[in-house]
Amino acid sequence: MDSVIYSEFVEYCKTKYKSKIYINTLKYYQEYLNANSNIDGINVSEEDLVNFISWLKNRNYSLGVINNNIMFIRAFYRFLFSENYISETIYKNTFKIKSKMLTPKYTKYYRHADIENTLKKGVVLLTKETPLQFRLITFLTYYTGIVYGELILLKRKEVDLNRKLLILPTRLMFFPEKVNDLIKLFFSLHEEKENAFNITQEIYDYFNDLLLKASNKKISFEVLRHNFVFLLQKRKVGYEALKYLSGLSHQSLEKFYDPNVFEIGKIYKKKIRIK
């Protein structure tokens, strides 16, 4: 596919979305098209898209990676359709992979001990940055569901160590004593640079790769965010609080997590009569 189109999509994502998830996920589709030169990325067929998801599964990518690629495909071809690069028929093909190939809802819960063991393995693989920062970002994601776009905008003045919470523009994020201790230690050793935890895209991606390698491609930051919401559900947190604490839309909650969320969501919508 024309590299100019990719570049246009990347610039579109930078202005349209807070997260870089679609930009980061683009590499999988590029690799797939490069490996299958007979496929026209513009005039893509439903079968081509279904085969792409199968291609990911055959390479044992995690549930989070596969779901991210399904979302990416829809966002990418929505952009192409809006720019008149493709027909409406091709755009509609991107939604047919949901019923055929969408991976099961997220049901795996990782305990604190599971993450500890993964971190120990991951620290062995570290070649740059500190194990402290690796542990801090991992547990912050595990206990709050924070995303990269929120991390890079967070300043230290927005980290309340006394009340154990992060003060974001749209919501508050609470964290336990364990994370509080890690933050205090990190702040005592490192001055603030780009943001509160001096996290960059390069560092974030590097740590994410460490988690995937250490857990045999089972645990990533995306999986930890799903785990956070699943944990809240297991603790019987109500739907309204769940939506607020996770910052996710009803559609995202229904797609990724416990099937009961869909039913809870319908009840919630009916009670407050939202559209």
Short mmCIF file of C-alpha atoms in Angstrom, two decimals:
data_model
loop_
_atom_site.label_atom_id
_atom_site.label_comp_id
_atom_site.label_asym_id
_atom_site.label_seq_id
_atom_site.Cartn_x
_atom_site.Cartn_y
_atom_site.Cartn_z
CA MET A 1 0.00 0.00 0.00
CA ASP A 2 1.16 3.52 -0.75
CA SER A 3 3.36 4.84 2.09
CA VAL A 4 1.76 8.26 1.60
CA ILE A 5 -1.58 6.84 2.70
CA TYR A 6 0.02 5.36 5.81
CA SER A 7 1.59 8.73 6.61
CA GLU A 8 -1.76 10.48 6.19
CA PHE A 9 -3.38 7.96 8.54
CA VAL A 10 -0.67 8.46 11.17
CA GLU A 11 -1.16 12.22 11.09
CA TYR A 12 -4.92 11.72 11.30
CA CYS A 13 -4.52 9.52 14.40
CA LYS A 14 -2.32 12.08 16.12
CA THR A 15 -5.10 14.66 15.96
CA LYS A 16 -8.13 12.36 16.25
CA TYR A 17 -7.14 10.06 19.13
CA LYS A 18 -5.40 10.65 22.46
CA SER A 19 -3.85 7.19 22.41
CA LYS A 20 -1.23 5.99 19.91
CA ILE A 21 -2.75 2.52 19.85
CA TYR A 22 -3.66 2.61 16.15
CA ILE A 23 -0.28 3.99 15.11
CA ASN A 24 1.52 1.29 17.09
CA THR A 25 -0.77 -1.44 15.74
CA LEU A 26 -0.23 -0.39 12.12
CA LYS A 27 3.01 -2.44 12.00
CA TYR A 28 1.12 -5.77 12.16
CA TYR A 29 -1.00 -4.99 9.12
CA GLN A 30 2.02 -3.69 7.23
CA GLU A 31 3.86 -6.94 7.97
CA TYR A 32 0.86 -8.98 6.83
CA LEU A 33 0.56 -7.09 3.54
CA ASN A 34 4.32 -7.34 2.94
CA ALA A 35 4.14 -11.10 3.47
CA ASN A 36 1.18 -11.35 1.09
CA SER A 37 2.10 -9.14 -1.84
CA ASN A 38 -0.90 -10.42 -3.84
CA ILE A 39 -3.28 -8.59 -1.49
CA ASP A 40 -4.28 -5.07 -2.44
CA GLY A 41 -4.63 -3.11 0.79
CA ILE A 42 -6.96 -0.62 -0.89
CA ASN A 43 -9.28 -3.10 -2.61
CA VAL A 44 -9.23 -5.50 0.30
CA SER A 45 -11.78 -8.30 0.49
CA GLU A 46 -13.64 -9.72 3.46
CA GLU A 47 -11.62 -12.92 3.08
CA ASP A 48 -8.35 -10.96 3.20
CA LEU A 49 -9.35 -9.35 6.50
CA VAL A 50 -10.47 -12.65 8.01
CA ASN A 51 -7.17 -14.19 6.94
CA PHE A 52 -5.30 -11.32 8.59
CA ILE A 53 -6.85 -12.14 11.99
CA SER A 54 -6.08 -15.84 11.41
CA TRP A 55 -2.53 -14.84 10.55
CA LEU A 56 -2.22 -13.10 13.93
CA LYS A 57 -3.68 -16.08 15.79
CA ASN A 58 -1.31 -18.50 14.07
CA ARG A 59 1.60 -16.43 15.37
CA ASN A 60 0.29 -16.76 18.94
CA TYR A 61 -0.24 -13.05 19.49
CA SER A 62 -2.05 -12.20 22.71
CA LEU A 63 -5.78 -11.59 22.97
CA GLY A 64 -5.10 -7.88 23.49
CA VAL A 65 -3.00 -7.61 20.32
CA ILE A 66 -5.64 -9.38 18.23
CA ASN A 67 -8.47 -7.20 19.54
CA ASN A 68 -6.37 -4.08 18.99
CA ASN A 69 -5.87 -5.12 15.37
CA ILE A 70 -9.60 -5.59 14.85
CA MET A 71 -10.18 -2.07 16.17
CA PHE A 72 -7.30 -0.78 14.05
CA ILE A 73 -8.74 -2.29 10.86
CA ARG A 74 -12.02 -0.48 11.43
CA ALA A 75 -10.34 2.83 12.25
CA PHE A 76 -7.97 2.56 9.28
CA TYR A 77 -10.65 1.78 6.71
CA ARG A 78 -13.00 4.33 8.24
CA PHE A 79 -10.27 6.88 7.51
CA LEU A 80 -9.78 5.56 3.95
CA PHE A 81 -13.53 5.77 3.33
CA SER A 82 -13.73 9.32 4.70
CA GLU A 83 -10.92 10.33 2.33
CA ASN A 84 -12.61 8.62 -0.66
CA TYR A 85 -9.82 6.08 -1.09
CA ILE A 86 -12.22 3.12 -0.90
CA SER A 87 -15.85 2.28 -1.62
CA GLU A 88 -18.54 1.86 1.02
CA THR A 89 -18.62 -1.88 0.26
CA ILE A 90 -14.98 -2.30 1.22
CA TYR A 91 -15.49 -0.22 4.35
CA LYS A 92 -18.42 -2.43 5.42
CA ASN A 93 -16.24 -5.51 4.99
CA THR A 94 -14.21 -4.39 7.98
CA PHE A 95 -17.18 -4.98 10.29
CA LYS A 96 -17.86 -8.50 9.04
CA ILE A 97 -14.79 -9.85 10.82
CA LYS A 98 -16.49 -9.21 14.18
CA SER A 99 -18.99 -12.05 14.01
CA LYS A 100 -16.54 -14.45 12.40
CA MET A 101 -13.21 -13.79 14.03
CA LEU A 102 -13.52 -11.59 17.11
CA THR A 103 -11.66 -13.27 19.93
CA PRO A 104 -13.50 -14.36 23.11
CA LYS A 105 -14.32 -11.81 25.78
CA TYR A 106 -11.67 -11.17 28.36
CA THR A 107 -12.08 -13.57 31.28
CA LYS A 108 -8.55 -14.21 32.53
CA TYR A 109 -7.68 -12.57 35.83
CA TYR A 110 -4.00 -12.12 36.68
CA ARG A 111 -3.22 -12.03 40.37
CA HIS A 112 -0.67 -9.75 41.97
CA ALA A 113 1.66 -12.77 42.27
CA ASP A 114 1.37 -13.45 38.52
CA ILE A 115 2.54 -9.93 37.74
CA GLU A 116 5.34 -10.14 40.32
CA ASN A 117 6.69 -13.30 38.68
CA THR A 118 6.44 -11.75 35.23
CA LEU A 119 8.30 -8.65 36.42
CA LYS A 120 11.13 -10.75 37.87
CA LYS A 121 11.58 -12.46 34.52
CA GLY A 122 11.32 -9.16 32.69
CA VAL A 123 13.95 -7.44 34.82
CA VAL A 124 16.45 -10.06 33.66
CA LEU A 125 15.84 -8.89 30.08
CA LEU A 126 16.38 -5.19 30.89
CA THR A 127 19.16 -3.55 28.91
CA LYS A 128 18.23 0.08 29.54
CA GLU A 129 16.18 2.16 31.99
CA THR A 130 15.75 1.11 35.59
CA PRO A 131 13.89 -1.90 37.01
CA LEU A 132 12.19 0.59 39.34
CA GLN A 133 10.57 2.48 36.47
CA PHE A 134 9.57 -0.83 34.86
CA ARG A 135 7.87 -2.00 38.07
CA LEU A 136 6.23 1.37 38.66
CA ILE A 137 4.63 1.68 35.21
CA THR A 138 3.55 -1.97 35.24
CA PHE A 139 1.85 -1.83 38.63
CA LEU A 140 0.36 1.60 37.93
CA THR A 141 -1.29 0.11 34.84
CA TYR A 142 -2.35 -3.00 36.76
CA TYR A 143 -4.01 -1.07 39.59
CA THR A 144 -5.43 1.95 37.73
CA GLY A 145 -5.89 0.98 34.07
CA ILE A 146 -3.99 4.11 32.99
CA VAL A 147 -3.15 4.39 29.28
CA TYR A 148 -0.05 5.78 27.58
CA GLY A 149 -1.81 8.98 26.49
CA GLU A 150 -2.63 9.74 30.13
CA LEU A 151 0.86 8.87 31.38
CA ILE A 152 2.67 11.31 29.10
CA LEU A 153 0.39 14.20 30.07
CA LEU A 154 0.58 13.56 33.82
CA LYS A 155 2.65 15.99 35.91
CA ARG A 156 3.97 15.41 39.44
CA LYS A 157 1.74 18.12 40.84
CA GLU A 158 -1.18 15.93 39.72
CA VAL A 159 0.05 12.96 41.77
CA ASP A 160 -1.42 13.16 45.28
CA LEU A 161 0.68 10.87 47.47
CA ASN A 162 -1.30 11.67 50.62
CA ARG A 163 -4.63 10.62 49.17
CA LYS A 164 -3.04 8.03 46.84
CA LEU A 165 -4.59 9.23 43.61
CA LEU A 166 -3.79 10.62 40.18
CA ILE A 167 -5.73 13.77 39.27
CA LEU A 168 -6.61 13.58 35.57
CA PRO A 169 -8.68 16.18 33.69
CA THR A 170 -11.63 13.80 33.30
CA ARG A 171 -11.38 11.52 36.35
CA LEU A 172 -9.45 10.48 39.44
CA MET A 173 -7.37 7.30 39.63
CA PHE A 174 -6.79 5.67 42.99
CA PHE A 175 -3.82 3.41 43.72
CA PRO A 176 -2.80 1.20 46.69
CA GLU A 177 0.03 1.64 49.18
CA LYS A 178 2.36 -0.60 47.17
CA VAL A 179 2.20 1.76 44.19
CA ASN A 180 2.49 4.76 46.51
CA ASP A 181 5.79 3.40 47.85
CA LEU A 182 7.13 2.88 44.31
CA ILE A 183 6.15 6.42 43.31
CA LYS A 184 7.77 7.95 46.40
CA LEU A 185 10.99 6.07 45.73
CA PHE A 186 11.02 7.05 42.05
CA PHE A 187 10.38 10.71 42.85
CA SER A 188 13.22 10.70 45.41
CA LEU A 189 15.68 9.35 42.82
CA HIS A 190 14.63 11.12 39.62
CA GLU A 191 13.74 14.71 38.79
CA GLU A 192 10.69 15.39 36.65
CA LYS A 193 11.50 15.69 32.95
CA GLU A 194 8.90 15.13 30.22
CA ASN A 195 6.22 14.07 32.68
CA ALA A 196 5.66 12.71 36.19
CA PHE A 197 7.34 9.35 35.56
CA ASN A 198 9.64 10.40 32.70
CA ILE A 199 7.92 7.97 30.36
CA THR A 200 8.34 8.21 26.59
CA GLN A 201 6.89 6.20 23.73
CA GLU A 202 10.20 4.37 23.33
CA ILE A 203 10.36 3.41 27.02
CA TYR A 204 6.68 2.44 27.13
CA ASP A 205 6.98 0.18 24.07
CA TYR A 206 10.19 -1.33 25.45
CA PHE A 207 8.56 -2.19 28.78
CA ASN A 208 5.53 -3.59 26.96
CA ASP A 209 7.80 -5.87 24.93
CA LEU A 210 9.51 -7.02 28.14
CA LEU A 211 6.17 -8.04 29.63
CA LEU A 212 5.23 -9.95 26.49
CA LYS A 213 8.56 -11.80 26.37
CA ALA A 214 8.60 -12.57 30.08
CA SER A 215 5.02 -13.93 30.02
CA ASN A 216 5.27 -15.82 26.72
CA LYS A 217 3.12 -13.20 24.97
CA LYS A 218 0.29 -13.49 27.50
CA ILE A 219 0.62 -10.22 29.41
CA SER A 220 0.93 -6.72 27.96
CA PHE A 221 -0.09 -3.28 29.19
CA GLU A 222 -3.32 -3.72 27.24
CA VAL A 223 -4.02 -6.98 29.07
CA LEU A 224 -3.28 -5.30 32.41
CA ARG A 225 -5.83 -2.59 31.64
CA HIS A 226 -8.42 -5.24 30.82
CA ASN A 227 -7.44 -7.00 34.04
CA PHE A 228 -8.09 -3.81 36.02
CA VAL A 229 -11.70 -3.64 34.85
CA PHE A 230 -12.18 -7.37 35.33
CA LEU A 231 -10.89 -6.99 38.90
CA LEU A 232 -13.41 -4.20 39.55
CA GLN A 233 -16.19 -6.42 38.27
CA LYS A 234 -15.09 -9.28 40.51
CA ARG A 235 -15.26 -6.85 43.44
CA LYS A 236 -18.87 -6.04 42.49
CA VAL A 237 -18.15 -2.44 41.50
CA GLY A 238 -21.29 -0.92 39.96
CA TYR A 239 -21.46 -0.15 36.26
CA GLU A 240 -21.46 3.63 36.66
CA ALA A 241 -18.38 3.51 38.91
CA LEU A 242 -16.75 0.97 36.59
CA LYS A 243 -17.23 3.24 33.60
CA TYR A 244 -15.87 6.24 35.50
CA LEU A 245 -12.83 4.50 36.97
CA SER A 246 -11.85 2.85 33.70
CA GLY A 247 -12.62 5.80 31.45
CA LEU A 248 -14.03 3.37 28.85
CA SER A 249 -17.20 3.71 26.81
CA HIS A 250 -20.08 1.29 27.20
CA GLN A 251 -19.20 -0.21 23.80
CA SER A 252 -15.63 -0.92 24.91
CA LEU A 253 -16.73 -2.46 28.18
CA GLU A 254 -19.18 -4.73 26.39
CA LYS A 255 -16.58 -5.75 23.83
CA PHE A 256 -13.68 -6.63 26.07
CA TYR A 257 -14.98 -7.83 29.37
CA ASP A 258 -17.41 -10.04 31.21
CA PRO A 259 -20.60 -10.66 29.17
CA ASN A 260 -22.68 -9.50 32.14
CA VAL A 261 -21.45 -5.97 31.48
CA PHE A 262 -23.70 -5.84 28.44
CA GLU A 263 -26.76 -6.67 30.51
CA ILE A 264 -25.73 -4.29 33.27
CA GLY A 265 -25.20 -1.60 30.66
CA LYS A 266 -28.71 -2.03 29.25
CA ILE A 267 -30.22 -1.72 32.72
CA TYR A 268 -28.07 1.32 33.44
CA LYS A 269 -29.06 3.01 30.19
CA LYS A 270 -32.73 2.33 30.81
CA LYS A 271 -32.66 3.75 34.32
CA ILE A 272 -31.04 7.04 33.44
CA ARG A 273 -32.51 7.14 29.92
CA ILE A 274 -29.35 7.97 28.03
CA LYS A 275 -29.19 7.46 24.29
#
